[in-house]
PDB file of C-alpha atoms in Angstrom:
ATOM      1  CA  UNK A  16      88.341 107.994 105.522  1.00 52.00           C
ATOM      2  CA  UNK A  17      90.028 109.130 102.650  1.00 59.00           C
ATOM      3  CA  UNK A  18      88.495 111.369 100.286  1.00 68.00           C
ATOM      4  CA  UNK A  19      89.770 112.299  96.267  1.00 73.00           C
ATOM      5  CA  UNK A  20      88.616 114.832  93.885  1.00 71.00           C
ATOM      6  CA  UNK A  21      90.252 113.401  90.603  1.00 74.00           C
ATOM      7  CA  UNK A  22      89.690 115.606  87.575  1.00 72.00           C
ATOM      8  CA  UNK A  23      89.918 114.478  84.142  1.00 74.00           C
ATOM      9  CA  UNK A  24      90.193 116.973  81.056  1.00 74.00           C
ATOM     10  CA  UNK A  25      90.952 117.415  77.470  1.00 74.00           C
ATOM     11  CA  UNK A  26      93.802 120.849  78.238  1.00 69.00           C
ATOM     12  CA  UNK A  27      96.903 121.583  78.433  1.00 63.00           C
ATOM     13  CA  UNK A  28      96.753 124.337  80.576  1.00 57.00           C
ATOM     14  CA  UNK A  29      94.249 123.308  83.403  1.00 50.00           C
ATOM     15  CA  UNK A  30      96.110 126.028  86.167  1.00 48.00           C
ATOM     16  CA  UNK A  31      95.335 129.139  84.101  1.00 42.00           C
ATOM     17  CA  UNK A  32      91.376 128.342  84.184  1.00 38.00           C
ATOM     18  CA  UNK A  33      90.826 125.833  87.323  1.00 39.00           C
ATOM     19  CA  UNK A  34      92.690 126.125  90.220  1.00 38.00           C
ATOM     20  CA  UNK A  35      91.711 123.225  92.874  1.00 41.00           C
ATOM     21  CA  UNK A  36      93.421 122.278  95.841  1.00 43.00           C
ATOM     22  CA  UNK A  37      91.692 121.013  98.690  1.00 45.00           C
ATOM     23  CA  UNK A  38      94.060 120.097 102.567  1.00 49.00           C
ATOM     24  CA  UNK A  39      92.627 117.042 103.870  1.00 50.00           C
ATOM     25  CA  UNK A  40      93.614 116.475 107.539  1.00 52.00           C
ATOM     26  CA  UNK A  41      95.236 112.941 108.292  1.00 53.00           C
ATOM     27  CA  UNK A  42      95.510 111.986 111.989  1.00 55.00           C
ATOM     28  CA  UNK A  43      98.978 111.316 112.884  1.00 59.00           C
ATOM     29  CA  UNK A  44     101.065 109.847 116.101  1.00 62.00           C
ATOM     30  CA  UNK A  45     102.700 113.812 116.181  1.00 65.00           C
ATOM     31  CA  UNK A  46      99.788 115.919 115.258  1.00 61.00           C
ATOM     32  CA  UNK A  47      98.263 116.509 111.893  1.00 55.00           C
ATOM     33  CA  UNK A  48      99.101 116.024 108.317  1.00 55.00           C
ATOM     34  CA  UNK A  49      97.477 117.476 105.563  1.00 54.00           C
ATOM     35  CA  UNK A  50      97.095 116.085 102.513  1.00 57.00           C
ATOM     36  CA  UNK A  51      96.322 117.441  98.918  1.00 60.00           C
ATOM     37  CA  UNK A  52      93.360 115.186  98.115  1.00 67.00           C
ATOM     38  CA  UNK A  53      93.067 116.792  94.664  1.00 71.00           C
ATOM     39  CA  UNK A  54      94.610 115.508  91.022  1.00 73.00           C
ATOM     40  CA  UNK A  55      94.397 116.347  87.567  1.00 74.00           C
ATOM     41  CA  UNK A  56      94.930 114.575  84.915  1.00 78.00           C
ATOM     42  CA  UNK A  57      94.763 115.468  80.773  1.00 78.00           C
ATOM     43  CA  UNK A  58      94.533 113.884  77.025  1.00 80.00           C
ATOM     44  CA  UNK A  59      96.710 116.840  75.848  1.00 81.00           C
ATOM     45  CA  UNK A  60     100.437 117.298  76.006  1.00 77.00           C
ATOM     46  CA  UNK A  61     101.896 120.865  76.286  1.00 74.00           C
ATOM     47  CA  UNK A  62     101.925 121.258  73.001  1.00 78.00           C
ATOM     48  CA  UNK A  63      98.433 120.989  72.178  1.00 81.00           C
ATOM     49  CA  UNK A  64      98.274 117.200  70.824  1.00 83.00           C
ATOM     50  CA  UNK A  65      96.405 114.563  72.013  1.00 84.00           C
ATOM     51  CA  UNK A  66      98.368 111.924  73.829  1.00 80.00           C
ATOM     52  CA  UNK A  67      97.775 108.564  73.148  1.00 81.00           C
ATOM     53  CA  UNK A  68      94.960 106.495  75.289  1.00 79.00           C
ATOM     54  CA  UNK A  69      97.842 103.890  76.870  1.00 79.00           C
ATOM     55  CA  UNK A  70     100.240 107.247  77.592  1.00 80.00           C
ATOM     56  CA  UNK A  71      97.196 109.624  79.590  1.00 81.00           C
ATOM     57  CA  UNK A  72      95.747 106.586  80.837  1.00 83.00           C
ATOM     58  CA  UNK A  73      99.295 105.682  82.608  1.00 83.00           C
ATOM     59  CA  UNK A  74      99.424 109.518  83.464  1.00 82.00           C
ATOM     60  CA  UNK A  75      96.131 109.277  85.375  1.00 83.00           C
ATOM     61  CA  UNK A  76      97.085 106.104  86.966  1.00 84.00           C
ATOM     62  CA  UNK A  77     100.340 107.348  88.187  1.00 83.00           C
ATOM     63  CA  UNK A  78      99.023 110.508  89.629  1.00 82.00           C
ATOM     64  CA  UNK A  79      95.968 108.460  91.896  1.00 83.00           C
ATOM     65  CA  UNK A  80      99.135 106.346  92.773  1.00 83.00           C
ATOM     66  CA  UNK A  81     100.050 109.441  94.403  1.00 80.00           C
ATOM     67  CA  UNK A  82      96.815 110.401  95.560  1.00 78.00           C
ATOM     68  CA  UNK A  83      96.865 106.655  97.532  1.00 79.00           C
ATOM     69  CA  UNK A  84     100.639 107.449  99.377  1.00 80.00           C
ATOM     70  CA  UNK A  85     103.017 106.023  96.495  1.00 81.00           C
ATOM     71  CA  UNK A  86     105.762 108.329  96.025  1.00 83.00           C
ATOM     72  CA  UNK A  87     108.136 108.067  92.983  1.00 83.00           C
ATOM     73  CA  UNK A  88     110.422 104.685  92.734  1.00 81.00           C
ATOM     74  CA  UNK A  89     113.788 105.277  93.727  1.00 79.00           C
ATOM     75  CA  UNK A  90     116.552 105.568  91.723  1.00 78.00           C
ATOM     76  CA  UNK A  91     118.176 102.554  91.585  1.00 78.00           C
ATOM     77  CA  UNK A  92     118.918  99.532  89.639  1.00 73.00           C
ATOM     78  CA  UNK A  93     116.300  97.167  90.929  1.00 75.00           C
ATOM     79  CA  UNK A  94     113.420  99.917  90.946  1.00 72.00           C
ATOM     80  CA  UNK A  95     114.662 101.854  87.970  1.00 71.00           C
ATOM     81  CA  UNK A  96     115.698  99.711  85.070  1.00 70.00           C
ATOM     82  CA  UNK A  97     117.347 101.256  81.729  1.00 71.00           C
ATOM     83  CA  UNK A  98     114.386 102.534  79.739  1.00 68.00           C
ATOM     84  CA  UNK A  99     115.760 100.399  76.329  1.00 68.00           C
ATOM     85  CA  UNK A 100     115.094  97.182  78.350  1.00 74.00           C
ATOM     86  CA  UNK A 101     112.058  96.991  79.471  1.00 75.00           C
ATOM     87  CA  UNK A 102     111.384 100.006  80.665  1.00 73.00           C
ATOM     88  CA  UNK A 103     110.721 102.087  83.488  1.00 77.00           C
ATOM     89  CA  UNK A 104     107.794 101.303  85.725  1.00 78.00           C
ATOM     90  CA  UNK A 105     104.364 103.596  86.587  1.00 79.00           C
ATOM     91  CA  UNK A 106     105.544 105.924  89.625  1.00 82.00           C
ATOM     92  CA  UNK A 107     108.925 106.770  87.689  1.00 79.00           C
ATOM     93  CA  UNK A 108     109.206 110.197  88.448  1.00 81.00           C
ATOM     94  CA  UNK A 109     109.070 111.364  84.531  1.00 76.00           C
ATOM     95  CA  UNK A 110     105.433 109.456  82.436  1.00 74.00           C
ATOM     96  CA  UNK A 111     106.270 106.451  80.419  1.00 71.00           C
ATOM     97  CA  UNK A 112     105.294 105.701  76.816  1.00 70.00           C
ATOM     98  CA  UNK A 113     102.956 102.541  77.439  1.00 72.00           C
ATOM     99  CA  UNK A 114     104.974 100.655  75.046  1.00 71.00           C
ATOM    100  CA  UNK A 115     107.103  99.218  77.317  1.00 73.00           C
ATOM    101  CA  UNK A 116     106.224  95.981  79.592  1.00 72.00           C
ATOM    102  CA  UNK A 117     107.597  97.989  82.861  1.00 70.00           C
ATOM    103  CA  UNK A 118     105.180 100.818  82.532  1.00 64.00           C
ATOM    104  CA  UNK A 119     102.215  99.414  83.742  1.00 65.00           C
ATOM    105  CA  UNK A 120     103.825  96.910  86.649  1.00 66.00           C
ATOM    106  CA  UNK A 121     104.032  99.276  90.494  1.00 62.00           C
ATOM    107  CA  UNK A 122     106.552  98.317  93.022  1.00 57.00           C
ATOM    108  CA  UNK A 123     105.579  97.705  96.271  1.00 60.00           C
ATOM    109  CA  UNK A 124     108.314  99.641  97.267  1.00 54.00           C
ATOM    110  CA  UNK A 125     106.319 102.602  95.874  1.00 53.00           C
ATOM    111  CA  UNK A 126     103.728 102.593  98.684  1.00 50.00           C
TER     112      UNK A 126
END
């Protein structure tokens, strides 16, 4: 069973007034592994703006990708194209404008 607490919020600093982190225990071969089941998410950058829709909506998507296993693409020609071309794709390790035609495509090499 997997189990996520996803929060969604309009601030740019959510650790100075909420701080959530909850293990969740995952059955392994070798023991236990626990698991962060918690993610955050926000409409507003660090400096105080709101981000675009395409941008925090690509944010939040990224960040379940990590709550479901993906970890970051690696960094390598096939799985991390030039950002001019068509851009990086979702679980690049730094967020992605939403402009480009990469940023919404995963690799299944990210799961």
């Amino acid at each position: 069973m997997l189990s996520i607490f996803f929060l969604f919020q309009y601030k740019s600093k959510i650790f100075n007034s909420v701080r959530l982190l909850f293990p969740f225990p995952v059955p392994q071969k070798q023991g236990v592994t626990l698991q962060l089941n918690t993610g955050w998410t926000t409409y507003m950058s660090y400096d105080g703006q709101q981000l675009l829709h395409a941008a925090a909506e690509l944010i939040a998507a990224h960040e379940l990708g990590h709550s479901w296993g993906a970890d970051h693409d690696p960094d390598s020609t096939e799985c991390s194209p030039i950002a001019s071309g068509r851009g990086k794709f979702l679980m690049y390790t730094y967020s992605v404008s939403g402009y480009a035609s990469n940023n919404d495509v995963r690799l299944e090499l990210s799961f």
